[in-house]
Amino acid sequence: MTPLQDKLRAALRETADEIPAQAPPLRLSPHPRASRNAGRNATWRAWAAPLTAAALVVATVAASLAVAGSLKHQPATAGPQAGSASVPAYYVALTTTAKPQSDLENMLDSAAPTDRAAELRSTRTGAVLARITPPKPYVSFTGVTAAADDRTFVLSAQGPAHYPMPPFPAQRFFLLRIDPAARAGARMTLTALPAADVPAGDEITNMALSPDGTRLAAETAHSLGESALHVFDLATGTERSWSVSTCPACVSSGGGMLWFGVDTDAVSWTADGRHVAFIWYATVRLLDTRAAGSGLLTDSKTVATWTGGLKGLNQWRGAIITPDGRTVLGIEELAGNNLNGPIREHLVSWSAATGRQTAVLSNLDARKLGDFEQILYTNADGSVLVLTYQRPGAKAMILHDGRSDPIPWSPSITVAAW
């Protein structure tokens, strides 16, 4: 075990119960992502022809902006100094006005309008600095991802749901730029990206913004079975896609996740802006986005293998590669075949060079937590992490230098990005 792994384990031991060597079987949600049967090819026309920046459609958002002085938010106590732990000073959180629910319940709700807003918050204090709601005709935000500059974000927004079918409303990507020092009402600017709507029935499963904020990786799936990974150039509107055919009746597993909503810890970039990591069955693979071709597997390589992985009810809860490209961090859920047993979660690290597991950093009883873990941020080498729901009573925390520092958090937050 490396000194870095020792520090992370020490930080996790501050907050978590020590677990038996043999983890008991876990209970997974009885609401998996709907199966996708064989059918027509997806016709998702994501990105329009290359457009200049002047052709971007600017969303009308002035009426939906608000500053902290006019917002009511939960009192926040002083938290960790973000700079000392190398965590960006600000983050964007998606919030809901609905009754606070568990992480799983919130993710299931993301398939329907939830009156979500996006809030600019201080990492240190939790204070709400600005707030924005989706521009019409969109009714809720469904996902958020951040660049490395702490100023550039991409949001996905969806239109009204029309039940009973299709199960996923039309969605669109928006570029969000923040300026915490700007005057009230000008701290957040939302711009529609040069893309056609993701049509109703097609789902955005995962997304990640490149560190330099110039490209967006997104996995999409059609309700009838097609899935693909797309990389969009935000300035020109150009797009590349990679896909793979398995068996025609199989549930696509390019994202590897069985939860509704847009996952933000299942696709990730390396710092060079060239490689994208994604979950594929019991592995994490690294795609070379500059390679010729359109094969998701032929243009990628395995960088992590979950030994014994997806058997019974075991599932990923998330997996990312650190920006330096050396380490994969993932959250495993071990359920065996028992729907009624306790839920255990492992935070695990792998060497990207060998694909082999290097350490189990935590082993948690998820039933005691009441929610599932998410990896919301990592620094370059994985020595500083932001995790949510890592211990009872602390909904988000910074792990660094053998310590765990709680972040002021609101129960209305469903997901956040740094």
mmCIF file of C-alpha atoms in Angstrom, residues 46-402:
data_model
loop_
_atom_site.group_PDB
_atom_site.id
_atom_site.type_symbol
_atom_site.label_atom_id
_atom_site.label_comp_id
_atom_site.label_asym_id
_atom_site.label_seq_id
_atom_site.Cartn_x
_atom_site.Cartn_y
_atom_site.Cartn_z
ATOM 1 C CA ALA A 46 -26.798 15.445 -31.092
ATOM 2 C CA TRP A 47 -24.686 18.248 -32.434
ATOM 3 C CA ALA A 48 -25.624 20.553 -35.260
ATOM 4 C CA ALA A 49 -23.168 21.496 -38.012
ATOM 5 C CA PRO A 50 -20.223 23.612 -36.816
ATOM 6 C CA LEU A 51 -21.400 26.962 -35.563
ATOM 7 C CA THR A 52 -19.495 30.053 -34.611
ATOM 8 C CA ALA A 53 -19.729 31.404 -31.109
ATOM 9 C CA ALA A 54 -21.959 34.198 -32.392
ATOM 10 C CA ALA A 55 -24.515 31.633 -33.488
ATOM 11 C CA LEU A 56 -24.992 30.204 -30.031
ATOM 12 C CA VAL A 57 -28.468 30.631 -28.671
ATOM 13 C CA VAL A 58 -28.279 32.625 -25.460
ATOM 14 C CA ALA A 59 -30.872 31.546 -22.950
ATOM 15 C CA THR A 60 -32.934 34.248 -21.315
ATOM 16 C CA VAL A 61 -31.978 33.837 -17.723
ATOM 17 C CA ALA A 62 -31.988 37.292 -16.134
ATOM 18 C CA ALA A 63 -35.362 36.744 -14.525
ATOM 19 C CA SER A 64 -34.231 33.501 -12.935
ATOM 20 C CA LEU A 65 -30.992 34.773 -11.404
ATOM 21 C CA ALA A 66 -30.838 35.589 -7.719
ATOM 22 C CA VAL A 67 -28.065 36.425 -5.297
ATOM 23 C CA ALA A 68 -27.489 35.103 -1.837
ATOM 24 C CA GLY A 69 -28.975 38.168 -0.201
ATOM 25 C CA SER A 70 -32.395 37.408 -1.620
ATOM 26 C CA LEU A 71 -32.213 33.663 -1.110
ATOM 27 C CA LYS A 72 -33.186 31.631 1.901
ATOM 28 C CA HIS A 73 -30.773 28.843 2.634
ATOM 29 C CA GLN A 74 -29.870 26.718 5.597
ATOM 30 C CA PRO A 75 -27.442 28.328 8.011
ATOM 31 C CA ALA A 76 -23.924 27.167 7.251
ATOM 32 C CA THR A 77 -21.133 26.869 9.725
ATOM 33 C CA ALA A 78 -17.553 27.594 8.800
ATOM 34 C CA GLY A 79 -16.093 24.630 6.984
ATOM 35 C CA PRO A 80 -12.620 23.661 5.837
ATOM 36 C CA GLN A 81 -10.418 26.147 4.066
ATOM 37 C CA ALA A 82 -10.825 24.955 0.507
ATOM 38 C CA GLY A 83 -7.426 26.167 -0.612
ATOM 39 C CA SER A 84 -5.544 24.192 2.020
ATOM 40 C CA ALA A 85 -7.075 20.961 0.748
ATOM 41 C CA SER A 86 -6.722 21.892 -2.939
ATOM 42 C CA VAL A 87 -10.481 21.828 -3.493
ATOM 43 C CA PRO A 88 -11.901 24.607 -5.698
ATOM 44 C CA ALA A 89 -13.472 27.456 -3.762
ATOM 45 C CA TYR A 90 -16.862 27.222 -5.503
ATOM 46 C CA TYR A 91 -19.164 24.537 -6.782
ATOM 47 C CA VAL A 92 -22.463 24.325 -8.643
ATOM 48 C CA ALA A 93 -25.175 22.219 -7.023
ATOM 49 C CA LEU A 94 -28.479 21.048 -8.435
ATOM 50 C CA THR A 95 -31.224 21.489 -5.876
ATOM 51 C CA THR A 96 -34.848 20.579 -5.548
ATOM 52 C CA THR A 97 -37.718 22.230 -3.703
ATOM 53 C CA ALA A 98 -39.300 18.848 -3.099
ATOM 54 C CA LYS A 99 -39.181 17.163 0.294
ATOM 55 C CA PRO A 100 -35.589 16.000 0.990
ATOM 56 C CA GLN A 101 -35.077 12.406 -0.047
ATOM 57 C CA SER A 102 -32.273 9.903 -0.171
ATOM 58 C CA ASP A 103 -29.710 9.970 -2.955
ATOM 59 C CA LEU A 104 -31.382 7.022 -4.637
ATOM 60 C CA GLU A 105 -34.851 8.579 -4.457
ATOM 61 C CA ASN A 106 -33.559 11.844 -5.916
ATOM 62 C CA MET A 107 -31.883 10.006 -8.790
ATOM 63 C CA LEU A 108 -35.074 8.092 -9.546
ATOM 64 C CA ASP A 109 -36.997 11.365 -9.523
ATOM 65 C CA SER A 110 -34.698 12.845 -12.178
ATOM 66 C CA ALA A 111 -36.751 11.075 -14.834
ATOM 67 C CA ALA A 112 -39.589 13.511 -14.036
ATOM 68 C CA PRO A 113 -39.854 17.289 -13.548
ATOM 69 C CA THR A 114 -38.576 18.197 -10.093
ATOM 70 C CA ASP A 115 -38.366 22.029 -10.185
ATOM 71 C CA ARG A 116 -34.617 21.856 -9.848
ATOM 72 C CA ALA A 117 -32.394 24.905 -9.856
ATOM 73 C CA ALA A 118 -28.635 25.334 -10.150
ATOM 74 C CA GLU A 119 -26.936 27.148 -7.273
ATOM 75 C CA LEU A 120 -23.454 28.626 -7.038
ATOM 76 C CA ARG A 121 -22.144 27.824 -3.554
ATOM 77 C CA SER A 122 -19.043 28.443 -1.478
ATOM 78 C CA THR A 123 -17.123 25.287 -0.576
ATOM 79 C CA ARG A 124 -15.917 26.810 2.697
ATOM 80 C CA THR A 125 -19.193 28.182 4.030
ATOM 81 C CA GLY A 126 -21.933 26.591 1.944
ATOM 82 C CA ALA A 127 -23.389 30.051 1.253
ATOM 83 C CA VAL A 128 -25.543 30.399 -1.865
ATOM 84 C CA LEU A 129 -24.029 33.123 -4.058
ATOM 85 C CA ALA A 130 -26.361 32.874 -7.055
ATOM 86 C CA ARG A 131 -29.207 30.770 -8.366
ATOM 87 C CA ILE A 132 -30.582 30.006 -11.808
ATOM 88 C CA THR A 133 -33.531 27.991 -13.104
ATOM 89 C CA PRO A 134 -33.901 26.279 -16.502
ATOM 90 C CA PRO A 135 -35.011 28.512 -19.378
ATOM 91 C CA LYS A 136 -38.312 27.624 -21.017
ATOM 92 C CA PRO A 137 -39.391 25.198 -22.398
ATOM 93 C CA TYR A 138 -37.142 23.189 -20.057
ATOM 94 C CA VAL A 139 -38.431 22.519 -16.571
ATOM 95 C CA SER A 140 -35.565 20.934 -14.628
ATOM 96 C CA PHE A 141 -31.824 20.376 -14.662
ATOM 97 C CA THR A 142 -30.744 16.741 -14.694
ATOM 98 C CA GLY A 143 -26.935 16.813 -14.516
ATOM 99 C CA VAL A 144 -23.917 19.052 -13.941
ATOM 100 C CA THR A 145 -20.205 18.680 -14.693
ATOM 101 C CA ALA A 146 -17.247 21.045 -14.220
ATOM 102 C CA ALA A 147 -13.986 22.033 -15.899
ATOM 103 C CA ALA A 148 -10.777 22.436 -13.900
ATOM 104 C CA ASP A 149 -10.926 26.250 -13.842
ATOM 105 C CA ASP A 150 -13.769 26.415 -11.268
ATOM 106 C CA ARG A 151 -15.571 28.808 -13.594
ATOM 107 C CA THR A 152 -16.926 26.639 -16.442
ATOM 108 C CA PHE A 153 -19.737 24.078 -16.135
ATOM 109 C CA VAL A 154 -22.129 22.199 -18.400
ATOM 110 C CA LEU A 155 -25.695 21.456 -17.334
ATOM 111 C CA SER A 156 -28.238 19.145 -18.918
ATOM 112 C CA ALA A 157 -31.862 20.252 -18.801
ATOM 113 C CA GLN A 158 -35.055 18.431 -19.696
ATOM 114 C CA GLY A 159 -38.493 19.394 -20.892
ATOM 115 C CA PRO A 160 -41.864 18.366 -19.491
ATOM 116 C CA ALA A 161 -42.515 14.654 -19.137
ATOM 117 C CA HIS A 162 -45.400 13.169 -21.075
ATOM 118 C CA TYR A 163 -46.434 9.968 -19.390
ATOM 119 C CA PRO A 164 -46.595 7.079 -19.898
ATOM 120 C CA MET A 165 -44.198 7.145 -22.872
ATOM 121 C CA PRO A 166 -41.501 7.850 -23.778
ATOM 122 C CA PRO A 167 -39.807 7.457 -20.401
ATOM 123 C CA PHE A 168 -37.275 10.274 -20.917
ATOM 124 C CA PRO A 169 -38.278 13.839 -21.906
ATOM 125 C CA ALA A 170 -36.296 15.797 -24.502
ATOM 126 C CA GLN A 171 -33.047 17.250 -23.103
ATOM 127 C CA ARG A 172 -30.445 19.852 -24.038
ATOM 128 C CA PHE A 173 -26.944 20.873 -22.910
ATOM 129 C CA PHE A 174 -26.200 24.365 -21.546
ATOM 130 C CA LEU A 175 -22.889 26.071 -20.871
ATOM 131 C CA LEU A 176 -22.757 27.785 -17.466
ATOM 132 C CA ARG A 177 -20.037 30.310 -16.655
ATOM 133 C CA ILE A 178 -19.682 31.730 -13.173
ATOM 134 C CA ASP A 179 -18.081 34.923 -11.884
ATOM 135 C CA PRO A 180 -18.385 35.031 -8.091
ATOM 136 C CA ALA A 181 -16.939 38.564 -8.005
ATOM 137 C CA ALA A 182 -19.522 39.995 -10.420
ATOM 138 C CA ARG A 183 -22.360 42.246 -9.362
ATOM 139 C CA ALA A 184 -25.588 40.725 -8.106
ATOM 140 C CA GLY A 185 -27.575 39.201 -10.956
ATOM 141 C CA ALA A 186 -24.520 38.652 -13.165
ATOM 142 C CA ARG A 187 -22.681 35.871 -11.352
ATOM 143 C CA MET A 188 -24.041 33.081 -13.578
ATOM 144 C CA THR A 189 -24.447 33.123 -17.373
ATOM 145 C CA LEU A 190 -26.305 30.279 -19.085
ATOM 146 C CA THR A 191 -25.923 29.651 -22.823
ATOM 147 C CA ALA A 192 -27.526 26.933 -24.918
ATOM 148 C CA LEU A 193 -24.868 24.882 -26.680
ATOM 149 C CA PRO A 194 -25.064 24.452 -30.470
ATOM 150 C CA ALA A 195 -26.896 21.139 -30.388
ATOM 151 C CA ALA A 196 -30.262 19.841 -31.376
ATOM 152 C CA ASP A 197 -32.365 18.528 -28.532
ATOM 153 C CA VAL A 198 -31.634 15.041 -27.293
ATOM 154 C CA PRO A 199 -35.040 13.709 -28.378
ATOM 155 C CA ALA A 200 -37.638 12.252 -26.068
ATOM 156 C CA GLY A 201 -36.966 8.579 -25.457
ATOM 157 C CA ASP A 202 -33.186 9.045 -25.576
ATOM 158 C CA GLU A 203 -31.433 9.260 -22.225
ATOM 159 C CA ILE A 204 -28.238 11.063 -21.197
ATOM 160 C CA THR A 205 -26.743 8.513 -18.804
ATOM 161 C CA ASN A 206 -23.332 10.033 -17.968
ATOM 162 C CA MET A 207 -21.381 13.172 -18.819
ATOM 163 C CA ALA A 208 -18.050 14.845 -18.058
ATOM 164 C CA LEU A 209 -16.546 18.167 -19.137
ATOM 165 C CA SER A 210 -12.883 18.120 -20.180
ATOM 166 C CA PRO A 211 -10.441 19.823 -17.769
ATOM 167 C CA ASP A 212 -9.917 22.773 -20.150
ATOM 168 C CA GLY A 213 -13.666 23.200 -20.642
ATOM 169 C CA THR A 214 -13.542 22.780 -24.433
ATOM 170 C CA ARG A 215 -15.112 19.335 -24.905
ATOM 171 C CA LEU A 216 -17.963 17.381 -23.386
ATOM 172 C CA ALA A 217 -18.078 13.589 -23.155
ATOM 173 C CA ALA A 218 -21.568 12.159 -22.790
ATOM 174 C CA GLU A 219 -23.011 8.672 -22.927
ATOM 175 C CA THR A 220 -26.504 8.299 -24.282
ATOM 176 C CA ALA A 221 -28.870 5.381 -24.554
ATOM 177 C CA HIS A 222 -32.045 4.849 -26.509
ATOM 178 C CA SER A 223 -35.021 3.244 -24.834
ATOM 179 C CA LEU A 224 -34.852 0.498 -27.464
ATOM 180 C CA GLY A 225 -31.296 -0.554 -26.778
ATOM 181 C CA GLU A 226 -28.700 1.567 -28.593
ATOM 182 C CA SER A 227 -25.986 3.324 -26.603
ATOM 183 C CA ALA A 228 -22.993 5.433 -27.575
ATOM 184 C CA LEU A 229 -20.297 7.689 -26.171
ATOM 185 C CA HIS A 230 -20.104 11.138 -27.780
ATOM 186 C CA VAL A 231 -17.451 13.843 -27.518
ATOM 187 C CA PHE A 232 -18.607 17.337 -28.445
ATOM 188 C CA ASP A 233 -16.459 20.356 -29.234
ATOM 189 C CA LEU A 234 -18.163 23.237 -27.433
ATOM 190 C CA ALA A 235 -16.761 25.960 -29.691
ATOM 191 C CA THR A 236 -17.367 24.468 -33.127
ATOM 192 C CA GLY A 237 -20.285 22.149 -32.501
ATOM 193 C CA THR A 238 -18.506 19.164 -34.071
ATOM 194 C CA GLU A 239 -19.107 15.718 -32.616
ATOM 195 C CA ARG A 240 -17.554 12.257 -32.653
ATOM 196 C CA SER A 241 -19.272 9.081 -31.506
ATOM 197 C CA TRP A 242 -18.125 5.623 -30.488
ATOM 198 C CA SER A 243 -20.435 2.656 -30.086
ATOM 199 C CA VAL A 244 -20.367 -1.109 -29.780
ATOM 200 C CA SER A 245 -22.739 -3.929 -30.589
ATOM 201 C CA THR A 246 -23.087 -6.768 -28.132
ATOM 202 C CA CYS A 247 -26.105 -9.047 -28.323
ATOM 203 C CA PRO A 248 -29.202 -7.388 -29.847
ATOM 204 C CA ALA A 249 -31.366 -8.033 -26.770
ATOM 205 C CA CYS A 250 -28.775 -7.052 -24.133
ATOM 206 C CA VAL A 251 -29.108 -4.050 -21.886
ATOM 207 C CA SER A 252 -26.369 -1.673 -22.978
ATOM 208 C CA SER A 253 -23.720 -1.244 -20.303
ATOM 209 C CA GLY A 254 -21.453 1.469 -21.623
ATOM 210 C CA GLY A 255 -22.202 3.354 -18.423
ATOM 211 C CA GLY A 256 -22.319 0.307 -16.223
ATOM 212 C CA MET A 257 -24.786 2.008 -13.896
ATOM 213 C CA LEU A 258 -28.319 0.922 -13.060
ATOM 214 C CA TRP A 259 -29.675 4.224 -11.732
ATOM 215 C CA PHE A 260 -31.869 6.833 -13.358
ATOM 216 C CA GLY A 261 -30.517 10.328 -13.855
ATOM 217 C CA VAL A 262 -27.299 11.710 -15.318
ATOM 218 C CA ASP A 263 -24.340 10.185 -13.500
ATOM 219 C CA THR A 264 -21.333 12.453 -13.107
ATOM 220 C CA ASP A 265 -18.937 9.894 -11.616
ATOM 221 C CA ALA A 266 -19.068 7.240 -14.342
ATOM 222 C CA VAL A 267 -17.242 9.111 -17.150
ATOM 223 C CA SER A 268 -14.044 11.120 -16.585
ATOM 224 C CA TRP A 269 -11.148 12.778 -18.442
ATOM 225 C CA THR A 270 -7.398 12.711 -18.032
ATOM 226 C CA ALA A 271 -5.636 16.072 -17.743
ATOM 227 C CA ASP A 272 -4.302 15.881 -21.305
ATOM 228 C CA GLY A 273 -7.863 16.277 -22.632
ATOM 229 C CA ARG A 274 -7.343 13.250 -24.872
ATOM 230 C CA HIS A 275 -8.518 10.234 -22.921
ATOM 231 C CA VAL A 276 -11.950 9.437 -21.455
ATOM 232 C CA ALA A 277 -12.528 6.684 -18.895
ATOM 233 C CA PHE A 278 -15.844 4.840 -18.837
ATOM 234 C CA ILE A 279 -17.347 1.790 -17.138
ATOM 235 C CA TRP A 280 -17.832 -1.356 -19.210
ATOM 236 C CA TYR A 281 -19.287 -4.341 -17.367
ATOM 237 C CA ALA A 282 -16.712 -5.369 -14.701
ATOM 238 C CA THR A 283 -14.009 -3.077 -16.072
ATOM 239 C CA VAL A 284 -13.102 0.569 -16.495
ATOM 240 C CA ARG A 285 -11.752 1.371 -19.938
ATOM 241 C CA LEU A 286 -9.809 4.355 -21.302
ATOM 242 C CA LEU A 287 -10.806 5.716 -24.711
ATOM 243 C CA ASP A 288 -8.304 7.520 -26.925
ATOM 244 C CA THR A 289 -10.459 10.257 -28.454
ATOM 245 C CA ARG A 290 -7.841 11.043 -31.102
ATOM 246 C CA ALA A 291 -7.668 7.502 -32.441
ATOM 247 C CA ALA A 292 -9.216 6.835 -35.829
ATOM 248 C CA GLY A 293 -12.348 4.764 -35.906
ATOM 249 C CA SER A 294 -15.629 4.610 -34.042
ATOM 250 C CA GLY A 295 -15.362 1.417 -32.008
ATOM 251 C CA LEU A 296 -15.818 1.978 -28.310
ATOM 252 C CA LEU A 297 -13.850 -1.150 -27.435
ATOM 253 C CA THR A 298 -11.328 -1.205 -30.269
ATOM 254 C CA ASP A 299 -10.247 2.376 -29.515
ATOM 255 C CA SER A 300 -10.006 1.835 -25.748
ATOM 256 C CA LYS A 301 -8.053 -0.282 -23.270
ATOM 257 C CA THR A 302 -8.776 -1.732 -19.843
ATOM 258 C CA VAL A 303 -7.363 0.279 -16.925
ATOM 259 C CA ALA A 304 -9.225 -1.404 -14.046
ATOM 260 C CA THR A 305 -10.794 -4.815 -13.514
ATOM 261 C CA TRP A 306 -13.253 -5.554 -10.742
ATOM 262 C CA THR A 307 -12.246 -9.118 -9.914
ATOM 263 C CA GLY A 308 -15.357 -11.135 -9.227
ATOM 264 C CA GLY A 309 -17.337 -8.017 -10.159
ATOM 265 C CA LEU A 310 -20.789 -8.066 -11.690
ATOM 266 C CA LYS A 311 -22.244 -11.282 -10.395
ATOM 267 C CA GLY A 312 -25.571 -11.599 -8.694
ATOM 268 C CA LEU A 313 -26.763 -8.129 -7.706
ATOM 269 C CA ASN A 314 -23.319 -6.521 -7.525
ATOM 270 C CA GLN A 315 -23.138 -3.166 -9.289
ATOM 271 C CA TRP A 316 -20.914 -0.147 -9.768
ATOM 272 C CA ARG A 317 -21.886 3.073 -8.022
ATOM 273 C CA GLY A 318 -19.268 5.036 -9.916
ATOM 274 C CA ALA A 319 -15.693 4.948 -11.222
ATOM 275 C CA ILE A 320 -13.337 7.707 -12.374
ATOM 276 C CA ILE A 321 -9.724 8.038 -13.430
ATOM 277 C CA THR A 322 -7.523 10.628 -11.723
ATOM 278 C CA PRO A 323 -6.433 13.467 -14.033
ATOM 279 C CA ASP A 324 -2.808 12.263 -13.991
ATOM 280 C CA GLY A 325 -4.051 9.018 -15.544
ATOM 281 C CA ARG A 326 -2.357 6.798 -12.961
ATOM 282 C CA THR A 327 -5.172 5.722 -10.649
ATOM 283 C CA VAL A 328 -8.768 4.560 -11.019
ATOM 284 C CA LEU A 329 -11.122 5.143 -8.086
ATOM 285 C CA GLY A 330 -14.401 3.268 -7.962
ATOM 286 C CA ILE A 331 -17.303 2.496 -5.659
ATOM 287 C CA GLU A 332 -18.371 -1.137 -5.676
ATOM 288 C CA GLU A 333 -21.671 -2.359 -4.321
ATOM 289 C CA LEU A 334 -21.582 -5.982 -3.225
ATOM 290 C CA ALA A 335 -24.994 -7.591 -3.012
ATOM 291 C CA GLY A 336 -24.599 -11.249 -3.784
ATOM 292 C CA ASN A 337 -28.061 -12.663 -4.473
ATOM 293 C CA ASN A 338 -29.851 -11.405 -1.370
ATOM 294 C CA LEU A 339 -32.326 -8.573 -1.905
ATOM 295 C CA ASN A 340 -33.030 -8.285 1.805
ATOM 296 C CA GLY A 341 -29.490 -8.284 3.169
ATOM 297 C CA PRO A 342 -27.424 -5.335 4.363
ATOM 298 C CA ILE A 343 -25.784 -3.032 1.836
ATOM 299 C CA ARG A 344 -21.997 -2.768 1.784
ATOM 300 C CA GLU A 345 -19.945 -0.398 -0.342
ATOM 301 C CA HIS A 346 -16.242 -0.456 -1.137
ATOM 302 C CA LEU A 347 -14.221 2.572 -2.219
ATOM 303 C CA VAL A 348 -11.426 0.917 -4.199
ATOM 304 C CA SER A 349 -8.317 2.049 -6.073
ATOM 305 C CA TRP A 350 -6.635 0.413 -9.074
ATOM 306 C CA SER A 351 -3.379 0.997 -10.899
ATOM 307 C CA ALA A 352 -4.244 2.244 -14.385
ATOM 308 C CA ALA A 353 -0.943 0.823 -15.656
ATOM 309 C CA THR A 354 -1.726 -2.762 -14.638
ATOM 310 C CA GLY A 355 -5.512 -2.688 -14.230
ATOM 311 C CA ARG A 356 -5.128 -4.405 -10.868
ATOM 312 C CA GLN A 357 -6.753 -3.435 -7.595
ATOM 313 C CA THR A 358 -4.297 -1.784 -5.218
ATOM 314 C CA ALA A 359 -6.382 -1.036 -2.117
ATOM 315 C CA VAL A 360 -9.827 -1.098 -0.530
ATOM 316 C CA LEU A 361 -9.981 2.360 1.005
ATOM 317 C CA SER A 362 -13.308 1.953 2.786
ATOM 318 C CA ASN A 363 -15.890 -0.738 3.438
ATOM 319 C CA LEU A 364 -19.175 0.753 4.580
ATOM 320 C CA ASP A 365 -22.567 -0.366 5.751
ATOM 321 C CA ALA A 366 -24.706 1.693 3.371
ATOM 322 C CA ARG A 367 -27.850 0.987 5.365
ATOM 323 C CA LYS A 368 -26.412 2.949 8.279
ATOM 324 C CA LEU A 369 -25.616 5.822 5.938
ATOM 325 C CA GLY A 370 -29.078 5.881 4.406
ATOM 326 C CA ASP A 371 -27.628 6.838 1.016
ATOM 327 C CA PHE A 372 -25.060 5.781 -1.548
ATOM 328 C CA GLU A 373 -21.613 7.270 -1.958
ATOM 329 C CA GLN A 374 -20.581 9.471 -4.871
ATOM 330 C CA ILE A 375 -17.155 10.745 -5.909
ATOM 331 C CA LEU A 376 -17.755 14.385 -6.807
ATOM 332 C CA TYR A 377 -14.177 15.635 -7.106
ATOM 333 C CA THR A 378 -10.573 14.453 -7.250
ATOM 334 C CA ASN A 379 -7.385 16.436 -7.561
ATOM 335 C CA ALA A 380 -4.657 15.415 -10.015
ATOM 336 C CA ASP A 381 -3.450 12.309 -8.205
ATOM 337 C CA GLY A 382 -6.429 11.333 -6.058
ATOM 338 C CA SER A 383 -4.876 12.555 -2.801
ATOM 339 C CA VAL A 384 -7.795 14.961 -2.267
ATOM 340 C CA LEU A 385 -11.354 13.741 -2.776
ATOM 341 C CA VAL A 386 -14.850 15.099 -2.248
ATOM 342 C CA LEU A 387 -17.307 12.342 -1.334
ATOM 343 C CA THR A 388 -20.966 12.546 -0.476
ATOM 344 C CA TYR A 389 -22.820 10.370 2.031
ATOM 345 C CA GLN A 390 -19.633 8.869 3.461
ATOM 346 C CA ARG A 391 -20.891 8.841 7.047
ATOM 347 C CA PRO A 392 -24.147 9.467 8.910
ATOM 348 C CA GLY A 393 -24.832 13.137 9.505
ATOM 349 C CA ALA A 394 -22.157 14.394 7.093
ATOM 350 C CA LYS A 395 -23.530 14.601 3.598
ATOM 351 C CA ALA A 396 -20.286 15.733 1.948
ATOM 352 C CA MET A 397 -16.666 15.798 2.996
ATOM 353 C CA ILE A 398 -13.137 16.475 1.829
ATOM 354 C CA LEU A 399 -10.662 13.634 2.324
ATOM 355 C CA HIS A 400 -7.024 14.704 2.413
ATOM 356 C CA ASP A 401 -3.797 14.099 4.335
ATOM 357 C CA GLY A 402 -5.335 11.414 6.518
#
